CSV table of C-alpha atoms (C1' of nucleotides) in Angstrom, one decimal:
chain,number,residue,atom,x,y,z
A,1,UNK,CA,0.0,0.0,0.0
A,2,UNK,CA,2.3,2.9,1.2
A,3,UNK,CA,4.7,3.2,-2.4
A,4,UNK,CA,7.4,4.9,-3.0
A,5,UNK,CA,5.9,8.8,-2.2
A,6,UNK,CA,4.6,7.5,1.3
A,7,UNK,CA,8.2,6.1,1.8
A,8,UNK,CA,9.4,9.1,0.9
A,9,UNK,CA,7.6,11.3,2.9
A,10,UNK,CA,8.0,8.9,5.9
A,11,UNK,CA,11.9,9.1,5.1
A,12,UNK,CA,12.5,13.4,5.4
A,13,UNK,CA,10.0,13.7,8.2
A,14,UNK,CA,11.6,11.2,10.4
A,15,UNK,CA,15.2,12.4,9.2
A,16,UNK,CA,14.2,15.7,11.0
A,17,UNK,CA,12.6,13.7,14.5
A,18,UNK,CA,14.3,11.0,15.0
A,19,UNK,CA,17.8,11.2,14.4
A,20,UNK,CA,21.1,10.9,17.0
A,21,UNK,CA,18.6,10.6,20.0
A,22,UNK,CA,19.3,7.2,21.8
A,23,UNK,CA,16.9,4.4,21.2
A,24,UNK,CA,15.6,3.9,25.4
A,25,UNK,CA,13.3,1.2,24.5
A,26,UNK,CA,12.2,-1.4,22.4
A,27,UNK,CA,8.9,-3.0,22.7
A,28,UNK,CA,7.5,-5.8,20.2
A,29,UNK,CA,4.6,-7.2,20.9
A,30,UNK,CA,4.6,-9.4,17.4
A,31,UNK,CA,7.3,-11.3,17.3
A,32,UNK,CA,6.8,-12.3,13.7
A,33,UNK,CA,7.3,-9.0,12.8
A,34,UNK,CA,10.9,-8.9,13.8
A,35,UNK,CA,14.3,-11.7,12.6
A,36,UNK,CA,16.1,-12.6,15.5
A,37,UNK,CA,14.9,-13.9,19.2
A,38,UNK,CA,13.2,-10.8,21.1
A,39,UNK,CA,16.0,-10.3,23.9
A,40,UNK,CA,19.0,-10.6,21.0
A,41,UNK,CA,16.4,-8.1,19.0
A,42,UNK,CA,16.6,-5.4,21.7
A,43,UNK,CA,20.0,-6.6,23.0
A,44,UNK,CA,21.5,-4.9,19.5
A,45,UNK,CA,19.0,-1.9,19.2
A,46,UNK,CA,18.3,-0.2,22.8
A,47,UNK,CA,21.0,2.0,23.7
A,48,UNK,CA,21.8,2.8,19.6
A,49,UNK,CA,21.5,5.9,18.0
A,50,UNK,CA,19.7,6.2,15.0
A,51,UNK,CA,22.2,8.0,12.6
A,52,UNK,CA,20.6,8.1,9.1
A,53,UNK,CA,17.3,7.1,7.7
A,54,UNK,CA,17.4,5.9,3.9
A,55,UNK,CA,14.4,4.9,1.3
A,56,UNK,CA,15.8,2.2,-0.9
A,57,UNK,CA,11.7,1.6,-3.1
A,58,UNK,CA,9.4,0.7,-0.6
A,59,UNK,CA,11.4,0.3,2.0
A,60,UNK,CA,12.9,2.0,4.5
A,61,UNK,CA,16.4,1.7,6.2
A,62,UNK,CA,17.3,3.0,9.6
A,63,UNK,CA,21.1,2.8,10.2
A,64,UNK,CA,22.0,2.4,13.4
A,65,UNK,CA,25.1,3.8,15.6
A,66,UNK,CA,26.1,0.2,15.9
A,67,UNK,CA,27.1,-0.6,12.3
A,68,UNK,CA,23.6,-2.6,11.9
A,69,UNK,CA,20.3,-1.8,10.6
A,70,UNK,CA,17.1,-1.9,10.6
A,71,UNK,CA,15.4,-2.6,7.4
A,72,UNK,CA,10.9,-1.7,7.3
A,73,UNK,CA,8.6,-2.7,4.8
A,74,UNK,CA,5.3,-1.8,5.8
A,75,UNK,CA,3.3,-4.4,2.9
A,76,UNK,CA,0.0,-3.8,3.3
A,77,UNK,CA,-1.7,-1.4,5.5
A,78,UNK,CA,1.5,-1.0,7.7
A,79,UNK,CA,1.8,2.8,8.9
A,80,UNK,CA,3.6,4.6,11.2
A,81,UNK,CA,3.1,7.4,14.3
A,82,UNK,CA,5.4,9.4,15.6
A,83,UNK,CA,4.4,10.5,19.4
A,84,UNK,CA,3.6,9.6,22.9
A,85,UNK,CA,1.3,7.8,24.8
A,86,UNK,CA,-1.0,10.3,25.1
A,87,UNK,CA,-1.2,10.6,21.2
A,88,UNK,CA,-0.9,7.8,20.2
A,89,UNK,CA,-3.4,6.4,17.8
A,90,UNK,CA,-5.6,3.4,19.6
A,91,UNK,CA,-4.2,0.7,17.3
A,92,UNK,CA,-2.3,-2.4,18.3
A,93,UNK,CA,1.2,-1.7,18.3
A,94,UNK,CA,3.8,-4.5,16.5
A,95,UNK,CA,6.8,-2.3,17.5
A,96,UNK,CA,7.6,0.4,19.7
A,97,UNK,CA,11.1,2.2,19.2
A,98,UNK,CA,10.7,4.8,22.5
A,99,UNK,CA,13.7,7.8,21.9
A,100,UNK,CA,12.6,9.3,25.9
A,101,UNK,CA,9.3,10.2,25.6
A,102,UNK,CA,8.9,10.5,22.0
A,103,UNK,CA,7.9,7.0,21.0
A,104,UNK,CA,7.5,5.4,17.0
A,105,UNK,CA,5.0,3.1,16.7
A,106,UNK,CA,4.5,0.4,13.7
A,107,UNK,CA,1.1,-0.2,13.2
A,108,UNK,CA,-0.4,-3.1,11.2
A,109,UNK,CA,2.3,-4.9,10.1
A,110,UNK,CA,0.7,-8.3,9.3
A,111,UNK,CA,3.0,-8.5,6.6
A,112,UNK,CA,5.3,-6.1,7.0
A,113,UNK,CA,8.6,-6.0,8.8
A,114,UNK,CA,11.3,-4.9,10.9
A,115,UNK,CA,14.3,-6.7,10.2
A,116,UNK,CA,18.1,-6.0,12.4
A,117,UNK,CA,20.6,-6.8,9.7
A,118,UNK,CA,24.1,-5.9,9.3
A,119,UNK,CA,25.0,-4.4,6.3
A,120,UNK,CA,25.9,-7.7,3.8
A,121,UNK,CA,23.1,-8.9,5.1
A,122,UNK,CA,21.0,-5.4,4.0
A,123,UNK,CA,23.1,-5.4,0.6
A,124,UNK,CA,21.7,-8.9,0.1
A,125,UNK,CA,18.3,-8.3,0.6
A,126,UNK,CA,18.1,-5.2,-1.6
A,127,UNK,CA,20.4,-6.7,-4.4
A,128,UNK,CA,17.6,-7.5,-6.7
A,129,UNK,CA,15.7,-3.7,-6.6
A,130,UNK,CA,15.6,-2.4,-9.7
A,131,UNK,CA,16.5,0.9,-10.6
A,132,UNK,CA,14.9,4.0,-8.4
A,133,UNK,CA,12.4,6.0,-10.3
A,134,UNK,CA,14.1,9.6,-9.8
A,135,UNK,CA,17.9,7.9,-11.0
A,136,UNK,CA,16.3,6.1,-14.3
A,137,UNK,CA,17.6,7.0,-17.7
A,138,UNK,CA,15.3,7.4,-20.8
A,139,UNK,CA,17.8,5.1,-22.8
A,140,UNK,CA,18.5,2.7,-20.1
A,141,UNK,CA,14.1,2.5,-19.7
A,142,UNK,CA,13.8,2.1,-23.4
A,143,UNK,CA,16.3,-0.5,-23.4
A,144,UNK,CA,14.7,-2.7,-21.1
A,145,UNK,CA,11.3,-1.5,-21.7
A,146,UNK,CA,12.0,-2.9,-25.1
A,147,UNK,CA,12.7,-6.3,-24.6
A,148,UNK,CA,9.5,-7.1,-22.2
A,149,UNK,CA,6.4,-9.2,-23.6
A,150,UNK,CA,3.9,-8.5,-21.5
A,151,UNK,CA,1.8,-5.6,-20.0
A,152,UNK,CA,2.7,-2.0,-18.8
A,153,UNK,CA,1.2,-2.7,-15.5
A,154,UNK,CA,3.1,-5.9,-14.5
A,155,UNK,CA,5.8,-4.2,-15.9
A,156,UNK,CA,5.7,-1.2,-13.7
A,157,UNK,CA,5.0,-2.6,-10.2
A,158,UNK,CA,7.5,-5.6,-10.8
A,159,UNK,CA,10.7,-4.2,-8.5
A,160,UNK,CA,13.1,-5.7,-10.4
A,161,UNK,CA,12.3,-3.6,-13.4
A,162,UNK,CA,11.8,-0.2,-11.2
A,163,UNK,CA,11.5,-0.2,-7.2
A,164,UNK,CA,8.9,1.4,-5.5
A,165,UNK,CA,5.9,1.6,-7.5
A,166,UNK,CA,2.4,-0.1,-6.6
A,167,UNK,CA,-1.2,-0.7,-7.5
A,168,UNK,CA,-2.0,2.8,-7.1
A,169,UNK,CA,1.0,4.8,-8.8
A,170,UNK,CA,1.4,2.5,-11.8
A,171,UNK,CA,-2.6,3.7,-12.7
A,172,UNK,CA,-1.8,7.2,-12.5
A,173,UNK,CA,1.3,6.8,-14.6
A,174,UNK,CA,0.0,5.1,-17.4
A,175,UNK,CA,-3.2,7.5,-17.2
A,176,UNK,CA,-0.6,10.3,-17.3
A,177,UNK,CA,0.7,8.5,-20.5
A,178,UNK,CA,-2.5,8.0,-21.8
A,179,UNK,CA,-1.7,4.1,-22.6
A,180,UNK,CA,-3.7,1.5,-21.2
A,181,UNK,CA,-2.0,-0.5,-18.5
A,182,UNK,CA,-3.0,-4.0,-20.0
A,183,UNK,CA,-1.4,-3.1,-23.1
A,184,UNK,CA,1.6,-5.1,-23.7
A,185,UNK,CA,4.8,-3.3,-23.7
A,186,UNK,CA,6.2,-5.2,-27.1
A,187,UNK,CA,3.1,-2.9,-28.8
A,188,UNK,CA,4.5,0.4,-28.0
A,189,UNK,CA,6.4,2.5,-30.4
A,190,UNK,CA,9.6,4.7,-29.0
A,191,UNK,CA,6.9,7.9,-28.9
A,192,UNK,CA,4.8,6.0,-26.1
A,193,UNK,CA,7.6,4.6,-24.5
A,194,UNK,CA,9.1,7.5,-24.2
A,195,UNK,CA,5.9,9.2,-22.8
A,196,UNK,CA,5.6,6.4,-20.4
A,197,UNK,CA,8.6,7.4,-19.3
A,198,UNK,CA,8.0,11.0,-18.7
A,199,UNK,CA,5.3,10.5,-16.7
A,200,UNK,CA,7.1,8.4,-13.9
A,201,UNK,CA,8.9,11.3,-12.0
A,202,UNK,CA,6.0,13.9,-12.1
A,203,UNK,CA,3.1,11.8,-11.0
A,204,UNK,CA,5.6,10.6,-8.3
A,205,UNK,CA,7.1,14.2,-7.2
A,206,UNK,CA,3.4,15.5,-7.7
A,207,UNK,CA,2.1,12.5,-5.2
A,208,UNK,CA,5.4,13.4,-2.7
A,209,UNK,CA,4.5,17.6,-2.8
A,210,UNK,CA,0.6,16.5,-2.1
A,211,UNK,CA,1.6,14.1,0.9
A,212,UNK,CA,0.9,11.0,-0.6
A,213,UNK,CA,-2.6,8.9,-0.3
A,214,UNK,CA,-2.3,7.3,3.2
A,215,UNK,CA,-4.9,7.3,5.2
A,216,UNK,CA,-3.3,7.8,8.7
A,217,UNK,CA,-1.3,10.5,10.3
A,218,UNK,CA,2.4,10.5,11.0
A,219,UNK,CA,1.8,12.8,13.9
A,220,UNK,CA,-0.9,14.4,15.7
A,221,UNK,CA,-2.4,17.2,14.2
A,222,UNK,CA,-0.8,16.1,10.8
A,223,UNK,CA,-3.3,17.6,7.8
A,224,UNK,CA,-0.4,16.9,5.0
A,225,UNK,CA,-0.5,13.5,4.8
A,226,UNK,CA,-2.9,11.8,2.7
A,227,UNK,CA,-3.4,14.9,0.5
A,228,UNK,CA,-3.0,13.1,-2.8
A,229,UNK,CA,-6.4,11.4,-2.0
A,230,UNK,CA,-7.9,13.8,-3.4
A,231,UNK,CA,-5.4,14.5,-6.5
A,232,UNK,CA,-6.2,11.1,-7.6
A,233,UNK,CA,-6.8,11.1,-11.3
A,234,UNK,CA,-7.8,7.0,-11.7
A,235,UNK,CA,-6.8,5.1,-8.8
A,236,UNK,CA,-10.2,4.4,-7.0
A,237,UNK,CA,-12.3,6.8,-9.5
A,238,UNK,CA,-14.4,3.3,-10.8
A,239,UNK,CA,-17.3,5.0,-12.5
A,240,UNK,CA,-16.6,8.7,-12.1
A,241,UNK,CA,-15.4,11.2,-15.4
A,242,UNK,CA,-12.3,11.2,-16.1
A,243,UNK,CA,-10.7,14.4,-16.0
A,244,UNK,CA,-9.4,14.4,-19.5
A,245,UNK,CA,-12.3,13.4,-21.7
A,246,UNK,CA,-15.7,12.5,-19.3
A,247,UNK,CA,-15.3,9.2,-20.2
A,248,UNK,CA,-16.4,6.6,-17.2
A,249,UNK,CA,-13.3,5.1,-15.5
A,250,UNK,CA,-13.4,1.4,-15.7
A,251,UNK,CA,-11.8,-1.0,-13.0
A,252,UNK,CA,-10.8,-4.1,-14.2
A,253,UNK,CA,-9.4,-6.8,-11.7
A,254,UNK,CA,-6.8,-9.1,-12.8
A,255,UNK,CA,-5.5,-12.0,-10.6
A,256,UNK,CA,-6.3,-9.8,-7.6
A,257,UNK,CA,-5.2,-6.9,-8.2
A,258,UNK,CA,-7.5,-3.8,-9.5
A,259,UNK,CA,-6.4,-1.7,-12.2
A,260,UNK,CA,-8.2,1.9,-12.9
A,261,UNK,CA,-8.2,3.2,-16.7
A,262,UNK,CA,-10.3,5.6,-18.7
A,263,UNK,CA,-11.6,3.4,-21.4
A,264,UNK,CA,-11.4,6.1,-24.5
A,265,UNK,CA,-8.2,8.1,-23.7
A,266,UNK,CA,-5.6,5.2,-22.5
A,267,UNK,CA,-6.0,3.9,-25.6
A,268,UNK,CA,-4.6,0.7,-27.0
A,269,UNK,CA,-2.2,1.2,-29.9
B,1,DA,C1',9.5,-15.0,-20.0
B,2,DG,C1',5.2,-14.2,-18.4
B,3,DG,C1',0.6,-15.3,-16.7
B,4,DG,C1',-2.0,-17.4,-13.0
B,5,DC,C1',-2.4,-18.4,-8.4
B,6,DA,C1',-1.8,-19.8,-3.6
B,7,DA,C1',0.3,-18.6,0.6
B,8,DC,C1',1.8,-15.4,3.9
B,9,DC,C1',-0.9,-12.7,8.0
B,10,DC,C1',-4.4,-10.7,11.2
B,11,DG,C1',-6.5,-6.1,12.4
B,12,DG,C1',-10.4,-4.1,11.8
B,13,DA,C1',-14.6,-3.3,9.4
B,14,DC,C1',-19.0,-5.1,9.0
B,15,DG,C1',-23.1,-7.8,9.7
B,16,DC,C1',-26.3,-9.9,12.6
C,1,DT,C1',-22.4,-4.6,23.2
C,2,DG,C1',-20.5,-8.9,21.4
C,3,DC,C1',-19.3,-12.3,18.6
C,4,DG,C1',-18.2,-14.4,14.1
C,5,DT,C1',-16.8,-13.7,9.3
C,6,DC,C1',-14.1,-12.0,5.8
C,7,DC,C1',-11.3,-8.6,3.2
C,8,DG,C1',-7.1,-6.5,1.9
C,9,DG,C1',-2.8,-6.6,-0.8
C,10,DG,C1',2.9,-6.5,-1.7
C,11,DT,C1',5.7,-10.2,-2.3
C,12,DT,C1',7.5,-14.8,-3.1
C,13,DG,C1',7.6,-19.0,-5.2
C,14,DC,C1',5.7,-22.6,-7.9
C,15,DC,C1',3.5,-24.4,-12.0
C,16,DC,C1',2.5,-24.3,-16.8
DNA sequence: AGGGCAACCCGGACGC
DNA sequence: TGCGTCCGGGTTGCCC
Protein backbone atom coordinates (compact mmCIF):
# COMPACT_ATOMS: atom_id res chain seq x y z
CA UNK A 1 0.00 0.00 0.00
CA UNK A 2 2.33 2.88 1.17
CA UNK A 3 4.70 3.16 -2.42
CA UNK A 4 7.36 4.85 -3.00
CA UNK A 5 5.92 8.77 -2.25
CA UNK A 6 4.57 7.52 1.30
CA UNK A 7 8.24 6.13 1.78
CA UNK A 8 9.42 9.06 0.89
CA UNK A 9 7.62 11.26 2.89
CA UNK A 10 8.05 8.87 5.88
CA UNK A 11 11.95 9.09 5.13
CA UNK A 12 12.48 13.42 5.40
CA UNK A 13 10.03 13.73 8.22
CA UNK A 14 11.55 11.24 10.44
CA UNK A 15 15.17 12.36 9.17
CA UNK A 16 14.24 15.73 10.98
CA UNK A 17 12.65 13.73 14.50
CA UNK A 18 14.30 10.99 15.05
CA UNK A 19 17.83 11.16 14.40
CA UNK A 20 21.08 10.88 16.96
CA UNK A 21 18.55 10.55 19.98
CA UNK A 22 19.32 7.16 21.77
CA UNK A 23 16.89 4.44 21.19
CA UNK A 24 15.63 3.92 25.44
CA UNK A 25 13.30 1.16 24.54
CA UNK A 26 12.23 -1.42 22.41
CA UNK A 27 8.90 -2.99 22.71
CA UNK A 28 7.45 -5.83 20.22
CA UNK A 29 4.58 -7.22 20.85
CA UNK A 30 4.55 -9.37 17.43
CA UNK A 31 7.32 -11.34 17.33
CA UNK A 32 6.80 -12.26 13.75
CA UNK A 33 7.34 -8.96 12.83
CA UNK A 34 10.87 -8.87 13.77
CA UNK A 35 14.31 -11.67 12.58
CA UNK A 36 16.13 -12.63 15.48
CA UNK A 37 14.87 -13.88 19.21
CA UNK A 38 13.16 -10.78 21.14
CA UNK A 39 16.02 -10.28 23.86
CA UNK A 40 18.96 -10.63 20.97
CA UNK A 41 16.45 -8.06 19.03
CA UNK A 42 16.56 -5.43 21.74
CA UNK A 43 20.00 -6.60 22.96
CA UNK A 44 21.46 -4.86 19.48
CA UNK A 45 19.00 -1.91 19.22
CA UNK A 46 18.34 -0.22 22.77
CA UNK A 47 21.02 2.04 23.70
CA UNK A 48 21.84 2.77 19.58
CA UNK A 49 21.48 5.93 17.98
CA UNK A 50 19.70 6.16 15.00
CA UNK A 51 22.22 7.98 12.56
CA UNK A 52 20.61 8.15 9.08
CA UNK A 53 17.30 7.13 7.71
CA UNK A 54 17.39 5.91 3.94
CA UNK A 55 14.44 4.95 1.28
CA UNK A 56 15.76 2.23 -0.94
CA UNK A 57 11.75 1.60 -3.05
CA UNK A 58 9.42 0.70 -0.60
CA UNK A 59 11.43 0.25 1.97
CA UNK A 60 12.86 2.03 4.54
CA UNK A 61 16.37 1.75 6.20
CA UNK A 62 17.27 2.98 9.61
CA UNK A 63 21.14 2.77 10.20
CA UNK A 64 22.02 2.42 13.45
CA UNK A 65 25.07 3.77 15.63
CA UNK A 66 26.10 0.20 15.86
CA UNK A 67 27.09 -0.58 12.30
CA UNK A 68 23.65 -2.57 11.88
CA UNK A 69 20.26 -1.83 10.62
CA UNK A 70 17.08 -1.92 10.64
CA UNK A 71 15.38 -2.57 7.36
CA UNK A 72 10.86 -1.69 7.28
CA UNK A 73 8.64 -2.71 4.78
CA UNK A 74 5.29 -1.81 5.76
CA UNK A 75 3.27 -4.36 2.93
CA UNK A 76 0.03 -3.83 3.27
CA UNK A 77 -1.66 -1.42 5.49
CA UNK A 78 1.51 -0.97 7.72
CA UNK A 79 1.80 2.83 8.87
CA UNK A 80 3.65 4.55 11.24
CA UNK A 81 3.11 7.36 14.34
CA UNK A 82 5.44 9.39 15.64
CA UNK A 83 4.36 10.50 19.41
CA UNK A 84 3.55 9.60 22.89
CA UNK A 85 1.26 7.80 24.82
CA UNK A 86 -0.97 10.25 25.13
CA UNK A 87 -1.25 10.64 21.19
CA UNK A 88 -0.94 7.83 20.17
CA UNK A 89 -3.39 6.43 17.78
CA UNK A 90 -5.60 3.37 19.62
CA UNK A 91 -4.24 0.65 17.26
CA UNK A 92 -2.29 -2.42 18.25
CA UNK A 93 1.19 -1.67 18.27
CA UNK A 94 3.83 -4.48 16.46
CA UNK A 95 6.82 -2.25 17.45
CA UNK A 96 7.60 0.39 19.72
CA UNK A 97 11.05 2.24 19.20
CA UNK A 98 10.72 4.79 22.53
CA UNK A 99 13.67 7.84 21.86
CA UNK A 100 12.57 9.33 25.86
CA UNK A 101 9.29 10.24 25.63
CA UNK A 102 8.90 10.49 21.97
CA UNK A 103 7.89 6.96 20.97
CA UNK A 104 7.50 5.42 16.99
CA UNK A 105 4.98 3.07 16.66
CA UNK A 106 4.53 0.40 13.70
CA UNK A 107 1.09 -0.15 13.18
CA UNK A 108 -0.40 -3.13 11.20
CA UNK A 109 2.33 -4.89 10.07
CA UNK A 110 0.71 -8.28 9.25
CA UNK A 111 2.96 -8.50 6.64
CA UNK A 112 5.27 -6.14 7.05
CA UNK A 113 8.61 -6.03 8.83
CA UNK A 114 11.34 -4.87 10.92
CA UNK A 115 14.27 -6.67 10.23
CA UNK A 116 18.13 -6.03 12.42
CA UNK A 117 20.60 -6.83 9.71
CA UNK A 118 24.07 -5.90 9.28
CA UNK A 119 25.02 -4.44 6.28
CA UNK A 120 25.94 -7.68 3.85
CA UNK A 121 23.14 -8.92 5.14
CA UNK A 122 20.99 -5.44 3.98
CA UNK A 123 23.10 -5.40 0.65
CA UNK A 124 21.74 -8.85 0.13
CA UNK A 125 18.34 -8.35 0.59
CA UNK A 126 18.13 -5.22 -1.63
CA UNK A 127 20.35 -6.69 -4.44
CA UNK A 128 17.58 -7.46 -6.68
CA UNK A 129 15.70 -3.70 -6.55
CA UNK A 130 15.63 -2.38 -9.69
CA UNK A 131 16.50 0.91 -10.64
CA UNK A 132 14.88 3.97 -8.43
CA UNK A 133 12.42 6.03 -10.30
CA UNK A 134 14.06 9.63 -9.81
CA UNK A 135 17.90 7.95 -11.00
CA UNK A 136 16.31 6.07 -14.30
CA UNK A 137 17.58 7.04 -17.69
CA UNK A 138 15.34 7.39 -20.79
CA UNK A 139 17.78 5.15 -22.85
CA UNK A 140 18.55 2.72 -20.08
CA UNK A 141 14.14 2.46 -19.70
CA UNK A 142 13.84 2.09 -23.39
CA UNK A 143 16.28 -0.51 -23.36
CA UNK A 144 14.71 -2.74 -21.09
CA UNK A 145 11.29 -1.45 -21.66
CA UNK A 146 11.97 -2.94 -25.09
CA UNK A 147 12.69 -6.34 -24.62
CA UNK A 148 9.50 -7.12 -22.25
CA UNK A 149 6.39 -9.19 -23.65
CA UNK A 150 3.91 -8.52 -21.46
CA UNK A 151 1.83 -5.59 -20.00
CA UNK A 152 2.70 -2.02 -18.76
CA UNK A 153 1.19 -2.72 -15.52
CA UNK A 154 3.06 -5.85 -14.52
CA UNK A 155 5.84 -4.20 -15.92
CA UNK A 156 5.74 -1.17 -13.69
CA UNK A 157 5.04 -2.63 -10.16
CA UNK A 158 7.50 -5.59 -10.81
CA UNK A 159 10.67 -4.24 -8.48
CA UNK A 160 13.10 -5.66 -10.42
CA UNK A 161 12.27 -3.56 -13.41
CA UNK A 162 11.83 -0.17 -11.17
CA UNK A 163 11.50 -0.16 -7.24
CA UNK A 164 8.92 1.44 -5.54
CA UNK A 165 5.90 1.63 -7.54
CA UNK A 166 2.35 -0.10 -6.62
CA UNK A 167 -1.20 -0.74 -7.48
CA UNK A 168 -1.96 2.84 -7.12
CA UNK A 169 1.02 4.80 -8.80
CA UNK A 170 1.41 2.52 -11.80
CA UNK A 171 -2.61 3.72 -12.72
CA UNK A 172 -1.81 7.24 -12.49
CA UNK A 173 1.30 6.81 -14.61
CA UNK A 174 0.05 5.06 -17.45
CA UNK A 175 -3.22 7.48 -17.24
CA UNK A 176 -0.63 10.35 -17.28
CA UNK A 177 0.71 8.54 -20.46
CA UNK A 178 -2.47 8.03 -21.77
CA UNK A 179 -1.71 4.09 -22.59
CA UNK A 180 -3.68 1.49 -21.17
CA UNK A 181 -2.01 -0.47 -18.49
CA UNK A 182 -3.01 -4.04 -19.97
CA UNK A 183 -1.35 -3.08 -23.15
CA UNK A 184 1.56 -5.06 -23.74
CA UNK A 185 4.79 -3.28 -23.74
CA UNK A 186 6.22 -5.24 -27.12
CA UNK A 187 3.14 -2.88 -28.78
CA UNK A 188 4.46 0.40 -27.96
CA UNK A 189 6.43 2.48 -30.41
CA UNK A 190 9.57 4.68 -28.99
CA UNK A 191 6.94 7.93 -28.89
CA UNK A 192 4.84 5.97 -26.13
CA UNK A 193 7.63 4.57 -24.54
CA UNK A 194 9.10 7.54 -24.16
CA UNK A 195 5.93 9.21 -22.82
CA UNK A 196 5.55 6.42 -20.36
CA UNK A 197 8.60 7.37 -19.27
CA UNK A 198 7.97 10.98 -18.75
CA UNK A 199 5.34 10.45 -16.68
CA UNK A 200 7.08 8.35 -13.90
CA UNK A 201 8.95 11.32 -12.04
CA UNK A 202 5.95 13.92 -12.10
CA UNK A 203 3.11 11.82 -11.01
CA UNK A 204 5.61 10.55 -8.29
CA UNK A 205 7.09 14.17 -7.15
CA UNK A 206 3.40 15.46 -7.66
CA UNK A 207 2.13 12.51 -5.21
CA UNK A 208 5.40 13.41 -2.65
CA UNK A 209 4.53 17.60 -2.80
CA UNK A 210 0.61 16.52 -2.09
CA UNK A 211 1.61 14.08 0.92
CA UNK A 212 0.92 10.99 -0.62
CA UNK A 213 -2.57 8.88 -0.25
CA UNK A 214 -2.34 7.31 3.15
CA UNK A 215 -4.86 7.32 5.19
CA UNK A 216 -3.25 7.81 8.67
CA UNK A 217 -1.25 10.47 10.25
CA UNK A 218 2.38 10.46 11.04
CA UNK A 219 1.77 12.81 13.86
CA UNK A 220 -0.89 14.43 15.66
CA UNK A 221 -2.38 17.22 14.17
CA UNK A 222 -0.79 16.10 10.79
CA UNK A 223 -3.26 17.62 7.85
CA UNK A 224 -0.41 16.90 4.99
CA UNK A 225 -0.51 13.51 4.82
CA UNK A 226 -2.93 11.84 2.66
CA UNK A 227 -3.37 14.88 0.51
CA UNK A 228 -2.96 13.11 -2.81
CA UNK A 229 -6.39 11.40 -2.02
CA UNK A 230 -7.87 13.80 -3.43
CA UNK A 231 -5.38 14.53 -6.50
CA UNK A 232 -6.22 11.09 -7.60
CA UNK A 233 -6.81 11.07 -11.28
CA UNK A 234 -7.77 6.97 -11.72
CA UNK A 235 -6.80 5.10 -8.78
CA UNK A 236 -10.22 4.36 -7.02
CA UNK A 237 -12.28 6.83 -9.54
CA UNK A 238 -14.40 3.33 -10.83
CA UNK A 239 -17.26 5.00 -12.47
CA UNK A 240 -16.60 8.70 -12.05
CA UNK A 241 -15.38 11.19 -15.40
CA UNK A 242 -12.35 11.16 -16.11
CA UNK A 243 -10.75 14.43 -15.96
CA UNK A 244 -9.38 14.37 -19.47
CA UNK A 245 -12.31 13.37 -21.70
CA UNK A 246 -15.74 12.50 -19.30
CA UNK A 247 -15.28 9.15 -20.17
CA UNK A 248 -16.42 6.58 -17.18
CA UNK A 249 -13.26 5.09 -15.48
CA UNK A 250 -13.40 1.39 -15.66
CA UNK A 251 -11.77 -1.01 -12.96
CA UNK A 252 -10.76 -4.12 -14.17
CA UNK A 253 -9.44 -6.78 -11.75
CA UNK A 254 -6.77 -9.11 -12.82
CA UNK A 255 -5.46 -12.05 -10.61
CA UNK A 256 -6.31 -9.81 -7.60
CA UNK A 257 -5.17 -6.95 -8.17
CA UNK A 258 -7.52 -3.79 -9.54
CA UNK A 259 -6.38 -1.71 -12.24
CA UNK A 260 -8.19 1.90 -12.94
CA UNK A 261 -8.17 3.15 -16.66
CA UNK A 262 -10.27 5.63 -18.74
CA UNK A 263 -11.56 3.39 -21.44
CA UNK A 264 -11.37 6.12 -24.51
CA UNK A 265 -8.17 8.12 -23.66
CA UNK A 266 -5.62 5.23 -22.49
CA UNK A 267 -5.98 3.86 -25.64
CA UNK A 268 -4.58 0.69 -26.98
CA UNK A 269 -2.15 1.20 -29.86
C1' DA B 1 9.52 -15.01 -20.02
C1' DG B 2 5.22 -14.21 -18.42
C1' DG B 3 0.59 -15.26 -16.68
C1' DG B 4 -1.98 -17.42 -12.96
C1' DC B 5 -2.38 -18.39 -8.44
C1' DA B 6 -1.79 -19.79 -3.64
C1' DA B 7 0.29 -18.60 0.62
C1' DC B 8 1.76 -15.44 3.88
C1' DC B 9 -0.92 -12.75 7.99
C1' DC B 10 -4.38 -10.68 11.20
C1' DG B 11 -6.51 -6.06 12.43
C1' DG B 12 -10.45 -4.07 11.79
C1' DA B 13 -14.65 -3.31 9.40
C1' DC B 14 -18.99 -5.08 8.95
C1' DG B 15 -23.11 -7.82 9.73
C1' DC B 16 -26.28 -9.94 12.62
C1' DT C 1 -22.44 -4.65 23.19
C1' DG C 2 -20.52 -8.88 21.39
C1' DC C 3 -19.28 -12.25 18.57
C1' DG C 4 -18.18 -14.42 14.10
C1' DT C 5 -16.76 -13.67 9.35
C1' DC C 6 -14.15 -11.99 5.80
C1' DC C 7 -11.35 -8.62 3.22
C1' DG C 8 -7.13 -6.51 1.92
C1' DG C 9 -2.82 -6.59 -0.85
C1' DG C 10 2.93 -6.51 -1.70
C1' DT C 11 5.75 -10.17 -2.26
C1' DT C 12 7.48 -14.80 -3.07
C1' DG C 13 7.58 -19.00 -5.16
C1' DC C 14 5.70 -22.56 -7.88
C1' DC C 15 3.53 -24.38 -11.99
C1' DC C 16 2.50 -24.30 -16.82
Amino acid sequence: MPELPEMETYQVFLSHNVLNKPITDVEINREKSINKPVSEFILHVKGKTVIQVRRRAKHLIFELSSGQSLLLHLMLGGWMFLGNEENAPDRTKQVILSFGDLKLYFIGLRLGYLHLLTSDELDKELADLGPEPFEMKLDDFEERMNKKKGALKPILVNQKFMAGIGNCYSDEICFEARLNPFEKASNLNEEQTKSLFSAIKPVLTKAIEAGGYMDNPMYEGDKKTGGFNDNMLVYEREGKNCFRCGTKIERVESSSTKSFFCPNCQKSC
